[in-house]
mmCIF file of N, CA and C in Angstrom:
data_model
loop_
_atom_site.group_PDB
_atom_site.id
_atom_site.type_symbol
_atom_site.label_atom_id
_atom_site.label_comp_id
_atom_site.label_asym_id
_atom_site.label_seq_id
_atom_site.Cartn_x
_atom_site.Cartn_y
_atom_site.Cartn_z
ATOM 1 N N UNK A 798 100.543 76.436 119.868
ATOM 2 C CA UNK A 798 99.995 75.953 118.613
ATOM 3 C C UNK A 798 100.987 76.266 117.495
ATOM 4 N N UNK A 799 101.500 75.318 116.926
ATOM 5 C CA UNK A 799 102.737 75.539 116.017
ATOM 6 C C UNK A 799 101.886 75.317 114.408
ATOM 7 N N UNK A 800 102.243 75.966 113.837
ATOM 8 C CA UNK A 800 101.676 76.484 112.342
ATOM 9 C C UNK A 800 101.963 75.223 111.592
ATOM 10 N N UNK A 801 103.056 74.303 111.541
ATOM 11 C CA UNK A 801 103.679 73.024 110.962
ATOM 12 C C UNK A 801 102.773 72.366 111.201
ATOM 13 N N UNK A 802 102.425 72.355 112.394
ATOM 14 C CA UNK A 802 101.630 70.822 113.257
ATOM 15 C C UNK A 802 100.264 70.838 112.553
ATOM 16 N N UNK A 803 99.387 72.187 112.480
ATOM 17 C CA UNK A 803 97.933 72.385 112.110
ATOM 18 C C UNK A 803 97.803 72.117 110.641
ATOM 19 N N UNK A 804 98.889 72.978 109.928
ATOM 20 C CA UNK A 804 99.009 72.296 108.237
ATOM 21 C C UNK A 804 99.216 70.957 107.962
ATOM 22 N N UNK A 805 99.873 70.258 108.903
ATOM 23 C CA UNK A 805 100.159 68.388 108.669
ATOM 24 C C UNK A 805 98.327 68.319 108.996
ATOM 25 N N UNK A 806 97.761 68.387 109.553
ATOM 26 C CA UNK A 806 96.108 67.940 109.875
ATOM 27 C C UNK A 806 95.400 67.501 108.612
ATOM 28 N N UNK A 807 94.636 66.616 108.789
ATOM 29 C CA UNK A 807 93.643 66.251 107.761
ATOM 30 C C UNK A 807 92.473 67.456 107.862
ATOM 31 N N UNK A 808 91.949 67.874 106.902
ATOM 32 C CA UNK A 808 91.310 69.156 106.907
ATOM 33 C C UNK A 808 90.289 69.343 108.002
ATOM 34 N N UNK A 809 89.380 68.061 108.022
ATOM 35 C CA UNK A 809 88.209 68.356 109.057
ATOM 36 C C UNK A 809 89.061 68.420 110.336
ATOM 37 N N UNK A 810 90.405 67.910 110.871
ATOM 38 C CA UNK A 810 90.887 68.206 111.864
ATOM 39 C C UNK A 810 91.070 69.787 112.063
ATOM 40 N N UNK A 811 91.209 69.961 111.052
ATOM 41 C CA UNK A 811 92.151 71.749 110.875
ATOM 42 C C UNK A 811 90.747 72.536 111.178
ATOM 43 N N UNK A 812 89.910 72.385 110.590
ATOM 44 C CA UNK A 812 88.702 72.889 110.958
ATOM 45 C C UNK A 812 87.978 72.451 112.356
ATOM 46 N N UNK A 813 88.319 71.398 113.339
ATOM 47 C CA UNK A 813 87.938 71.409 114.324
ATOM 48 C C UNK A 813 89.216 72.785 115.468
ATOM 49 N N UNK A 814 89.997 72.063 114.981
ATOM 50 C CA UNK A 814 91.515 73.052 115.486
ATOM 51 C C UNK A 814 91.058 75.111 115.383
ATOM 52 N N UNK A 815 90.257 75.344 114.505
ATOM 53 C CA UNK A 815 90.278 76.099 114.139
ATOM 54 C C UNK A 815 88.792 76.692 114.980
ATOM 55 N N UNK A 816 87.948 75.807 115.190
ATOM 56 C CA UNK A 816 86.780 76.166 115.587
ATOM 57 C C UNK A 816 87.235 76.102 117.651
ATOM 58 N N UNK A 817 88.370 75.474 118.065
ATOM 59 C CA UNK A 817 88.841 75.449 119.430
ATOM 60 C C UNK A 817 89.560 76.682 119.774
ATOM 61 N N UNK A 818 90.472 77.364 118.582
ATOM 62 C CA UNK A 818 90.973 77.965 118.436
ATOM 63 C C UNK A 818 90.527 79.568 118.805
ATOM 64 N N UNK A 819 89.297 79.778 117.872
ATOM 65 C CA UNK A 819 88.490 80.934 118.389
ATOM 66 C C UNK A 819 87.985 80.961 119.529
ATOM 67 N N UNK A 820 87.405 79.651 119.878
ATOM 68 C CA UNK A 820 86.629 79.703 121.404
ATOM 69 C C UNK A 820 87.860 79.861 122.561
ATOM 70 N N UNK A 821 89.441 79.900 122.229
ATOM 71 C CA UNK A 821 90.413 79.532 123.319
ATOM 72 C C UNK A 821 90.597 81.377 122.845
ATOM 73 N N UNK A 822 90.786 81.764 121.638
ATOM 74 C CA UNK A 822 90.939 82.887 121.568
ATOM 75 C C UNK A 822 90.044 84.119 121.977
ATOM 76 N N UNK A 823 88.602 83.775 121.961
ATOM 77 C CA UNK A 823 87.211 84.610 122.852
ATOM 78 C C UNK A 823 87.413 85.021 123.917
ATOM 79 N N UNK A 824 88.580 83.467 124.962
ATOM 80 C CA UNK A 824 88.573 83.389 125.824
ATOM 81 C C UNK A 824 89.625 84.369 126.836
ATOM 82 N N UNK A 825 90.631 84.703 125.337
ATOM 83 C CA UNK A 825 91.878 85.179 126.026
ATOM 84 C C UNK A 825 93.435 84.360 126.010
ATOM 85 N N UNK A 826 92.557 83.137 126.316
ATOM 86 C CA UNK A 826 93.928 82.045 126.289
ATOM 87 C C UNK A 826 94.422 81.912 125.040
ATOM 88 N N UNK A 827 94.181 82.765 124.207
ATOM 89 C CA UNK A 827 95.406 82.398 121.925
ATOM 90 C C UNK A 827 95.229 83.762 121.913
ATOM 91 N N UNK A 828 96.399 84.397 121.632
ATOM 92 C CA UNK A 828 96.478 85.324 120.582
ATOM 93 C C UNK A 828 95.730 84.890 119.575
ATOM 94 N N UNK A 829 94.958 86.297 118.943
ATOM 95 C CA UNK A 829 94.534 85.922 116.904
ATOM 96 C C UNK A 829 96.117 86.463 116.580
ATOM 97 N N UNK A 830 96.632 86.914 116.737
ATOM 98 C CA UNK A 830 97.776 86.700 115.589
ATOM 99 C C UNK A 830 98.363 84.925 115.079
ATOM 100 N N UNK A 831 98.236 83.980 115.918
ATOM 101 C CA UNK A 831 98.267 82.915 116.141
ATOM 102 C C UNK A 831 97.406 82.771 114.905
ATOM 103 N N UNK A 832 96.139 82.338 115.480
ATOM 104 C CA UNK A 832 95.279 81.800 114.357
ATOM 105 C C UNK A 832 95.496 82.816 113.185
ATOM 106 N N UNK A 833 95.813 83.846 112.670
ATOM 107 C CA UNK A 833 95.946 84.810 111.650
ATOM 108 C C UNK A 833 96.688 83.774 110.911
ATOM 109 N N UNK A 834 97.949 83.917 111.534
ATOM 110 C CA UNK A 834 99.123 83.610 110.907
ATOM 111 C C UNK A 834 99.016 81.555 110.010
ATOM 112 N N UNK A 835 98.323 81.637 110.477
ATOM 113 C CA UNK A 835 97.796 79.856 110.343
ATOM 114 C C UNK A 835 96.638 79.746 109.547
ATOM 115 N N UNK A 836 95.535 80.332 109.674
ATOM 116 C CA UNK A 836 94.596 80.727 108.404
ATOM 117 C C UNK A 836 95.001 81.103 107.416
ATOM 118 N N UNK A 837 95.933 82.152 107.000
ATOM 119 C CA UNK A 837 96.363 83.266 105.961
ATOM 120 C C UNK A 837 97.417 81.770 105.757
ATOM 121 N N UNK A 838 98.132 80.853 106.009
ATOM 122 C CA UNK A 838 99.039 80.718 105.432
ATOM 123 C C UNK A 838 98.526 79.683 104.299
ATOM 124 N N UNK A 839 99.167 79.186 102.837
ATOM 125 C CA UNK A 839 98.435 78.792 102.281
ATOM 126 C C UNK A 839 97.970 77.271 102.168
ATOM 127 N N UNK A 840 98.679 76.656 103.065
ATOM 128 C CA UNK A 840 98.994 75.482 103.375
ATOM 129 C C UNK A 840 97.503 74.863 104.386
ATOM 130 N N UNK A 841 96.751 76.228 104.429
ATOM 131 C CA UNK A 841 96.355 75.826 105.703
ATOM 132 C C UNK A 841 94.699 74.999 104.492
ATOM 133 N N UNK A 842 94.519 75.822 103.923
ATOM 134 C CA UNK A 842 93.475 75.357 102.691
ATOM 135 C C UNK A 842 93.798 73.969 101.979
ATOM 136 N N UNK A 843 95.020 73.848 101.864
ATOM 137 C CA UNK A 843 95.198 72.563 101.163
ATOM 138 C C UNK A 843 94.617 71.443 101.294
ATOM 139 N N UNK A 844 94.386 70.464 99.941
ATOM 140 C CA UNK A 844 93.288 69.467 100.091
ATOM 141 C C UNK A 844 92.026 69.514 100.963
ATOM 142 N N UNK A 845 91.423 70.881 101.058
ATOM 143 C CA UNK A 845 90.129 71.108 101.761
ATOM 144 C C UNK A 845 88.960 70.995 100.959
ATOM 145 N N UNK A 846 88.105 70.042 101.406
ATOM 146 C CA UNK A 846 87.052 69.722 100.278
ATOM 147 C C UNK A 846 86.128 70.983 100.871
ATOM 148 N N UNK A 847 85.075 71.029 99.728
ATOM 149 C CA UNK A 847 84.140 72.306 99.938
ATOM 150 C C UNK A 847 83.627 72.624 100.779
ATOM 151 N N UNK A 848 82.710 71.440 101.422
ATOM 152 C CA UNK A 848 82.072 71.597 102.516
ATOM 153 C C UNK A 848 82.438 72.110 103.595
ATOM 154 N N UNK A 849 83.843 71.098 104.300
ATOM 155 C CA UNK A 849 84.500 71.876 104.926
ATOM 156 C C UNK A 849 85.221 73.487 104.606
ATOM 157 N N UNK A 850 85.584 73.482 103.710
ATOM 158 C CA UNK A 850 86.305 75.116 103.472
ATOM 159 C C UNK A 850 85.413 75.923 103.868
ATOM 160 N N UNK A 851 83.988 75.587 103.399
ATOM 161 C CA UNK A 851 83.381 76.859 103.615
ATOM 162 C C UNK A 851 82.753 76.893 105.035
ATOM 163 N N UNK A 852 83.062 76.138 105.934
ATOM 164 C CA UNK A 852 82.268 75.950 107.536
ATOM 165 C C UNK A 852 83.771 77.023 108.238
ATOM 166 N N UNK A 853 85.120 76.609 107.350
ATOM 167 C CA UNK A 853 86.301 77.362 107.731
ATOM 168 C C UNK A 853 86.039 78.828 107.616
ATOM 169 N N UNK A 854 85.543 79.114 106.134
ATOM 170 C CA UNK A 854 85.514 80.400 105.605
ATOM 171 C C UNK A 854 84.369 81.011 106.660
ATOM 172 N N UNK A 855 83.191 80.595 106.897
ATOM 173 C CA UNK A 855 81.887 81.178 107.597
ATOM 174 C C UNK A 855 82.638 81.751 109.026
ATOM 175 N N UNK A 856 83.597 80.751 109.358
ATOM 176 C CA UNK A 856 83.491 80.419 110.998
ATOM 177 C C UNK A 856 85.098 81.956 111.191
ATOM 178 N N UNK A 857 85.771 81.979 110.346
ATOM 179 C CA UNK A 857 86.468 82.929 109.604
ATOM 180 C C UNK A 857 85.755 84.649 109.995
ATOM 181 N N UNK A 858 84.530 84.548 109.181
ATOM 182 C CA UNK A 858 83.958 85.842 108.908
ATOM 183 C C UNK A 858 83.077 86.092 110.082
ATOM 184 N N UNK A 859 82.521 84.757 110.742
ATOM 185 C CA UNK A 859 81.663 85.217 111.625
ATOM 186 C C UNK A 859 82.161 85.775 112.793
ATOM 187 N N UNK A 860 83.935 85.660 113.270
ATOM 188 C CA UNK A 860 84.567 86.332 114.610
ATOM 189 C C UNK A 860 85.844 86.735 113.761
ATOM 190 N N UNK A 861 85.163 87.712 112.743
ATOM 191 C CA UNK A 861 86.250 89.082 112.667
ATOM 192 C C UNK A 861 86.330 89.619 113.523
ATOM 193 N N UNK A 862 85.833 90.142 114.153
ATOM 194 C CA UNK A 862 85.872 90.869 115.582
ATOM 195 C C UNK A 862 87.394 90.562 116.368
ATOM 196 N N UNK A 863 87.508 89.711 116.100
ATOM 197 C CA UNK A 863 88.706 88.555 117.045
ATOM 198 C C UNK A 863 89.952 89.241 116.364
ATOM 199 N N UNK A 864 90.417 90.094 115.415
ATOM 200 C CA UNK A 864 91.067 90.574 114.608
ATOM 201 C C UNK A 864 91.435 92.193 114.707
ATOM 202 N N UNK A 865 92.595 92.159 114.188
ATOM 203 C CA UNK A 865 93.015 93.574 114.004
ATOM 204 C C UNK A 865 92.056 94.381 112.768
ATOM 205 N N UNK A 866 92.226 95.464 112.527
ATOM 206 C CA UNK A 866 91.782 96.656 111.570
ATOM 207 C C UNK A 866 92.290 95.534 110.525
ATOM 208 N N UNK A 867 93.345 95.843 109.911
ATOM 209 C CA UNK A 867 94.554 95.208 109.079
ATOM 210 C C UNK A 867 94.075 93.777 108.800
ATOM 211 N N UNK A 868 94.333 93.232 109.787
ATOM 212 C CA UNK A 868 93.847 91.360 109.780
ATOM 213 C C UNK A 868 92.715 91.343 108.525
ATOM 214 N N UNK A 869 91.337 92.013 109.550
ATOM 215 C CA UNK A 869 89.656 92.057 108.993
ATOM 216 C C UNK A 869 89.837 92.317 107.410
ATOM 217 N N UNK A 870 90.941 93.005 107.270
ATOM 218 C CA UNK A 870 90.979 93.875 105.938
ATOM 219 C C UNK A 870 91.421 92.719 104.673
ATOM 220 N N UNK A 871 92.460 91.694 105.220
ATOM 221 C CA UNK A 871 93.309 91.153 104.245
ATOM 222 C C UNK A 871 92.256 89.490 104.611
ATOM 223 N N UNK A 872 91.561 89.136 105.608
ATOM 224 C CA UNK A 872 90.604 87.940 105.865
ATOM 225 C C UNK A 872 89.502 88.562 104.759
ATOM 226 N N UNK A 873 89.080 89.683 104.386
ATOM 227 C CA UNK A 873 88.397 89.972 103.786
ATOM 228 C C UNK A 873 88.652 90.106 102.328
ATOM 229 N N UNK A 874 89.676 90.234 101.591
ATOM 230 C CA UNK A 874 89.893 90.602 100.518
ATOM 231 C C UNK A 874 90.228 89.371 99.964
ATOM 232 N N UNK A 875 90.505 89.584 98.206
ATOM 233 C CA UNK A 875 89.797 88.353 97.366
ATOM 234 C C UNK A 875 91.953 87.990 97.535
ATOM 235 N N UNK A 876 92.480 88.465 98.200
ATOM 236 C CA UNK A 876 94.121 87.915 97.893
ATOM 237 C C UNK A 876 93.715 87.029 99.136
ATOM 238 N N UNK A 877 92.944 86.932 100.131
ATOM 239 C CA UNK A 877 93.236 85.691 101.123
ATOM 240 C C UNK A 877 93.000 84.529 100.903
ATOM 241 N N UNK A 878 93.542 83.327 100.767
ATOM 242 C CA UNK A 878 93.514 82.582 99.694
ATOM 243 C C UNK A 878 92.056 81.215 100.831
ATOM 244 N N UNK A 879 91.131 81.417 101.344
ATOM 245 C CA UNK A 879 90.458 81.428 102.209
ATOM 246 C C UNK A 879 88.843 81.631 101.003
ATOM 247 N N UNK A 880 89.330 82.952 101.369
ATOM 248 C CA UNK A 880 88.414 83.963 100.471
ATOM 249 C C UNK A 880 88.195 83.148 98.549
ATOM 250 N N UNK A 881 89.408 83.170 98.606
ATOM 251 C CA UNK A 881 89.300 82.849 97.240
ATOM 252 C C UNK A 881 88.840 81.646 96.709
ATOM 253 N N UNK A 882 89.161 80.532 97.657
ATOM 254 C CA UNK A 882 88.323 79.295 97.641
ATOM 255 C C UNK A 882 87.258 78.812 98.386
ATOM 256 N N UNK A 883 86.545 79.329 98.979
ATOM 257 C CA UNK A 883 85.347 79.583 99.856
ATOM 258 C C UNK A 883 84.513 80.809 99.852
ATOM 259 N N UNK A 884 84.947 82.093 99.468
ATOM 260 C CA UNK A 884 83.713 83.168 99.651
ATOM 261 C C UNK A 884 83.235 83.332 98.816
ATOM 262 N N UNK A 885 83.432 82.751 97.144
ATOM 263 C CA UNK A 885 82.687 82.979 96.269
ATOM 264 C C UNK A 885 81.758 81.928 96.266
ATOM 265 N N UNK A 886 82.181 80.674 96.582
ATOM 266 C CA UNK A 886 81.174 79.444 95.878
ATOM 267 C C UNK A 886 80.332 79.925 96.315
ATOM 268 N N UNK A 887 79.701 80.394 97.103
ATOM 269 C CA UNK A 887 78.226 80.932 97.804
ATOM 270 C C UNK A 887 77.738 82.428 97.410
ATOM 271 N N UNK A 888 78.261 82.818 96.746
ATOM 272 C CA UNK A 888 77.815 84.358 96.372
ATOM 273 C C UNK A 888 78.321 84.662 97.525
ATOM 274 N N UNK A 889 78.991 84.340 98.113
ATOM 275 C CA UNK A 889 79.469 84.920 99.807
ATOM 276 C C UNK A 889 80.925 85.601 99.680
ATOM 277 N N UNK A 890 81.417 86.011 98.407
ATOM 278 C CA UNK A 890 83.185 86.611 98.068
ATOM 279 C C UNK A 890 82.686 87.669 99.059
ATOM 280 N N UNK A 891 83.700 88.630 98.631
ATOM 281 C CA UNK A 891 83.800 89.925 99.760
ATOM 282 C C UNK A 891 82.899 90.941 100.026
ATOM 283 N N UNK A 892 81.578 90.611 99.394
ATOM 284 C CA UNK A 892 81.385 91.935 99.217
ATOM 285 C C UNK A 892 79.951 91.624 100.306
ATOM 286 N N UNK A 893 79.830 89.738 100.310
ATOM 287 C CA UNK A 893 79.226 89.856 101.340
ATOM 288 C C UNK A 893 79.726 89.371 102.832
ATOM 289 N N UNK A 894 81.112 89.443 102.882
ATOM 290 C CA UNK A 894 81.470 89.396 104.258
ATOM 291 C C UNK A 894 80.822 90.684 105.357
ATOM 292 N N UNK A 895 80.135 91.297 104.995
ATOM 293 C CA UNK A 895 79.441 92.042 105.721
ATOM 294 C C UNK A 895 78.494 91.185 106.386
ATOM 295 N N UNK A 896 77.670 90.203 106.547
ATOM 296 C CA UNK A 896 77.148 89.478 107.535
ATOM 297 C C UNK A 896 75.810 89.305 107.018
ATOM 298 N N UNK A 897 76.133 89.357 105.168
ATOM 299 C CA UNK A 897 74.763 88.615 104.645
ATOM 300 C C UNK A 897 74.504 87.498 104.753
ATOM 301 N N UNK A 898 72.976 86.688 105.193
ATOM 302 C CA UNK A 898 72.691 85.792 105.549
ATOM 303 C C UNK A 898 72.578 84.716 104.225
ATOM 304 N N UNK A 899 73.066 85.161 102.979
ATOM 305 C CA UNK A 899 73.061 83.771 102.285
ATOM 306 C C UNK A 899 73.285 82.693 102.259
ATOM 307 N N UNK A 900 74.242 82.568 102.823
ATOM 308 C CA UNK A 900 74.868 81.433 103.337
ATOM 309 C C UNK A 900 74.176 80.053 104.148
ATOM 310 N N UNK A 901 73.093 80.774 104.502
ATOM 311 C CA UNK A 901 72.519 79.686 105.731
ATOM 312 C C UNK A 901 70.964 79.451 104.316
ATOM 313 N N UNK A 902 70.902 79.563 103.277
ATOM 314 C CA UNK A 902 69.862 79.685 102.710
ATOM 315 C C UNK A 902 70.096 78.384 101.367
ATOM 316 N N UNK A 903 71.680 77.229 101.870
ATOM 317 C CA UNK A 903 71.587 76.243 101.362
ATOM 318 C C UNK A 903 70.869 75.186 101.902
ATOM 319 N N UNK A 904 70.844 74.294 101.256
ATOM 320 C CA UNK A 904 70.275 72.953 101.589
ATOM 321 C C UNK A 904 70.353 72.887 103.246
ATOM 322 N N UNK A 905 69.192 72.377 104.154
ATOM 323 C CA UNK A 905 69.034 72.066 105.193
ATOM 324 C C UNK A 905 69.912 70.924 106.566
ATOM 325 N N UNK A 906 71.193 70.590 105.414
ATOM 326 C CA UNK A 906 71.884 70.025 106.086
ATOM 327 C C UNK A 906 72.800 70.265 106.617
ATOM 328 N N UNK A 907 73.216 70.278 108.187
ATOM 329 C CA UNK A 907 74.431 70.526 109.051
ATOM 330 C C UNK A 907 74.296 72.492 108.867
ATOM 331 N N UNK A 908 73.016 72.641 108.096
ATOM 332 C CA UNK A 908 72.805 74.251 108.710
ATOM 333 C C UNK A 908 72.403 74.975 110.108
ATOM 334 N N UNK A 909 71.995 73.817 110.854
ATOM 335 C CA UNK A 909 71.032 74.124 112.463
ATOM 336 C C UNK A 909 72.249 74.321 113.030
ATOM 337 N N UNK A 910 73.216 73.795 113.298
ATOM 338 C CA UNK A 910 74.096 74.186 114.420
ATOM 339 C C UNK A 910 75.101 75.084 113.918
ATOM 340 N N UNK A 911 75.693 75.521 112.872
ATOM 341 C CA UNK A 911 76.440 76.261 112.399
ATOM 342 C C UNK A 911 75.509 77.781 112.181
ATOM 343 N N UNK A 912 74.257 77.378 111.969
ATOM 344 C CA UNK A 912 73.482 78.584 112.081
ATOM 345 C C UNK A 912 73.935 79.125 113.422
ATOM 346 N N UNK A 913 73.136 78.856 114.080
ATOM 347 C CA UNK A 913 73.453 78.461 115.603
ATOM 348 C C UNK A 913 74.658 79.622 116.069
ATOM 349 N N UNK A 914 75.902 78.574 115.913
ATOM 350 C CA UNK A 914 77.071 79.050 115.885
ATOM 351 C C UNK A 914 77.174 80.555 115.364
ATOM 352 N N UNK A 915 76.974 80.548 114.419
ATOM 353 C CA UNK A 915 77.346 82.222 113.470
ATOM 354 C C UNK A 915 76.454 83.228 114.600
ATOM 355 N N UNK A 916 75.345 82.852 114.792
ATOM 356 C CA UNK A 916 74.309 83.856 115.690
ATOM 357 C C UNK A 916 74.631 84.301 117.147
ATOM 358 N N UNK A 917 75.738 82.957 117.805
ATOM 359 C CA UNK A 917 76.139 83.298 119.087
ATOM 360 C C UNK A 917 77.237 83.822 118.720
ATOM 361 N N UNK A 918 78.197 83.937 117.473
ATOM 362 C CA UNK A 918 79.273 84.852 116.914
ATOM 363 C C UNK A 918 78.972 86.267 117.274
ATOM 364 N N UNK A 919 77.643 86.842 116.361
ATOM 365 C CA UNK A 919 77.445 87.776 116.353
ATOM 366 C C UNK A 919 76.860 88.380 117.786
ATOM 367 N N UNK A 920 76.075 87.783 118.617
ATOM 368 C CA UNK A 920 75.778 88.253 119.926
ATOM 369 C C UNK A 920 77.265 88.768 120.540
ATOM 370 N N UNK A 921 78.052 87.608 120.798
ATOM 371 C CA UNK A 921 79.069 87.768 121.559
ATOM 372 C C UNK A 921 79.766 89.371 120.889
ATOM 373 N N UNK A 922 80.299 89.379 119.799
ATOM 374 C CA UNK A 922 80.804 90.510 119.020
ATOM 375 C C UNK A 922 80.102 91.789 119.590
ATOM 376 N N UNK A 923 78.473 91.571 119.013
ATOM 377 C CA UNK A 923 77.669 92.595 119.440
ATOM 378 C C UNK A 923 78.011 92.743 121.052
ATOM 379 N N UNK A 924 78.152 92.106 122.065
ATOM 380 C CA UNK A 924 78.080 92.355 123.203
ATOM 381 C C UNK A 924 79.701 93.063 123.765
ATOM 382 N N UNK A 925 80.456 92.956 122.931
ATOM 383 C CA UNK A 925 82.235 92.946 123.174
ATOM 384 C C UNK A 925 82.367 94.766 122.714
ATOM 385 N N UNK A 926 81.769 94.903 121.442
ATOM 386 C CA UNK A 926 81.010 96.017 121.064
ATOM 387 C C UNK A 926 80.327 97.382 121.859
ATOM 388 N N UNK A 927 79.862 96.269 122.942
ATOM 389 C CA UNK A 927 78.992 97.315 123.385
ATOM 390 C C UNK A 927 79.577 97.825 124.346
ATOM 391 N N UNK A 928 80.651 96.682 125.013
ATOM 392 C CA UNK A 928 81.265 96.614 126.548
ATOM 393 C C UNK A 928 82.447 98.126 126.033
ATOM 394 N N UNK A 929 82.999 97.563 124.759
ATOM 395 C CA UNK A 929 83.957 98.568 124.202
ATOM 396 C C UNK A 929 83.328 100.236 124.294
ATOM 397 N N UNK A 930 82.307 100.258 123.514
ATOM 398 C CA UNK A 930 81.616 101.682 123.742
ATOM 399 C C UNK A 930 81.364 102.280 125.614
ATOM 400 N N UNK A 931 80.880 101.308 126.129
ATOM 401 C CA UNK A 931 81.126 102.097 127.699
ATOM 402 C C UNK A 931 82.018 102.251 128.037
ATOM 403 N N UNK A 932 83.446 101.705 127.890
ATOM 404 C CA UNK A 932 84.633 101.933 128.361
ATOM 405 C C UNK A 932 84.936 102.944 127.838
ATOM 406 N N UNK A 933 84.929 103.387 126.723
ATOM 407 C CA UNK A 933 85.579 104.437 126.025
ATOM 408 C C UNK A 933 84.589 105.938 126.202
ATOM 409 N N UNK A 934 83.022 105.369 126.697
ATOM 410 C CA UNK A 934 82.376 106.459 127.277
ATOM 411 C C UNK A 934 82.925 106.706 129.271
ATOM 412 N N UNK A 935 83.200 106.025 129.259
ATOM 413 C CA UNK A 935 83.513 105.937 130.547
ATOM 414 C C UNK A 935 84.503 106.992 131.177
ATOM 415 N N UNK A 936 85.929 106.473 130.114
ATOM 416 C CA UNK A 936 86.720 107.135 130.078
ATOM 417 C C UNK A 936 87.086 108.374 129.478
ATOM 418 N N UNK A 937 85.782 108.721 128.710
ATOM 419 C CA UNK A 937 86.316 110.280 128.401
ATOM 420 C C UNK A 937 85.588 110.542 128.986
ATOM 421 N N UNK A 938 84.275 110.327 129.501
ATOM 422 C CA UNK A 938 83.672 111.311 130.667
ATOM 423 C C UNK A 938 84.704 111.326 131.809
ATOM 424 N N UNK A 939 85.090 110.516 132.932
ATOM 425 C CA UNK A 939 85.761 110.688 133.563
ATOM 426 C C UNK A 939 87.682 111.772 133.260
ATOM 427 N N UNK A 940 87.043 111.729 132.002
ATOM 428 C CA UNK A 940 88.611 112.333 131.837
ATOM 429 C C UNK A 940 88.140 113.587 131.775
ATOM 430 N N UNK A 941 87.227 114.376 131.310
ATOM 431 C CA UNK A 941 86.295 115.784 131.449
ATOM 432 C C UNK A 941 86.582 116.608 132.326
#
């Protein structure tokens, strides 16, 4: 996935690209430094009408998980230029990238499946979460 190719995209492309992207990255098959490096760049927002930006920005916050310490930190803050044109229009800037549900509390349209979406975000996370905590119980008991 070359960073040139995804910025030439018409936006709703970039946002489908982007929504394949995580599910190839869930999977194992993409580095997130990949998609990092292609989100964060600023090219990648350009000519993005609202609607879409903010299905980018949601879909963004809902698999932080997918991310470094560092990454989560700068996807989160008001310099990601992401953030800056998508997390406020919704009362959604940084302070509720914590996984407040405002967002889903607009108008009833094209909210069912992106709801949807964000909720199997958070399962999966929650479940990656959990797998993480037994391993790391695992291994210091066995290391005892």
């Amino acid at each position: 996935t070359d960073r040139a190719t995804v910025v030439a995209m018409k936006a709703e492309h970039r946002l489908k690209w982007l929504s394949k992207a995580i599910q190839k990255c869930q999977e194992g098959k993409l580095a997130n430094n990949v998609i990092y490096d292609i989100v964060t760049n600023k090219g990648f927002t350009h000519d993005v009408g609202e609607k879409t930006g903010v299905k980018m920005f949601r879909a963004v916050r809902a698999n932080l998980s997918l991310f470094s310490q560092k990454q989560q930190r700068f996807l989160q803050d008001s310099d990601c230029r992401l953030v800056q044109l998508f997390g406020a229009k919704r009362g959604g800037g940084v302070a509720a990238l914590d996984g407040a549900p405002e967002a889903d509390a607009r108008s009833p349209e094209g909210s069912g499946s992106a709801g949807a979406e964000e909720m199997m975000a958070r399962v999966r996370q929650f479940a990656r979460q959990k797998e993480q905590e037994r391993a790391v119980a695992a291994s210091s008991s066995s290391g005892a």
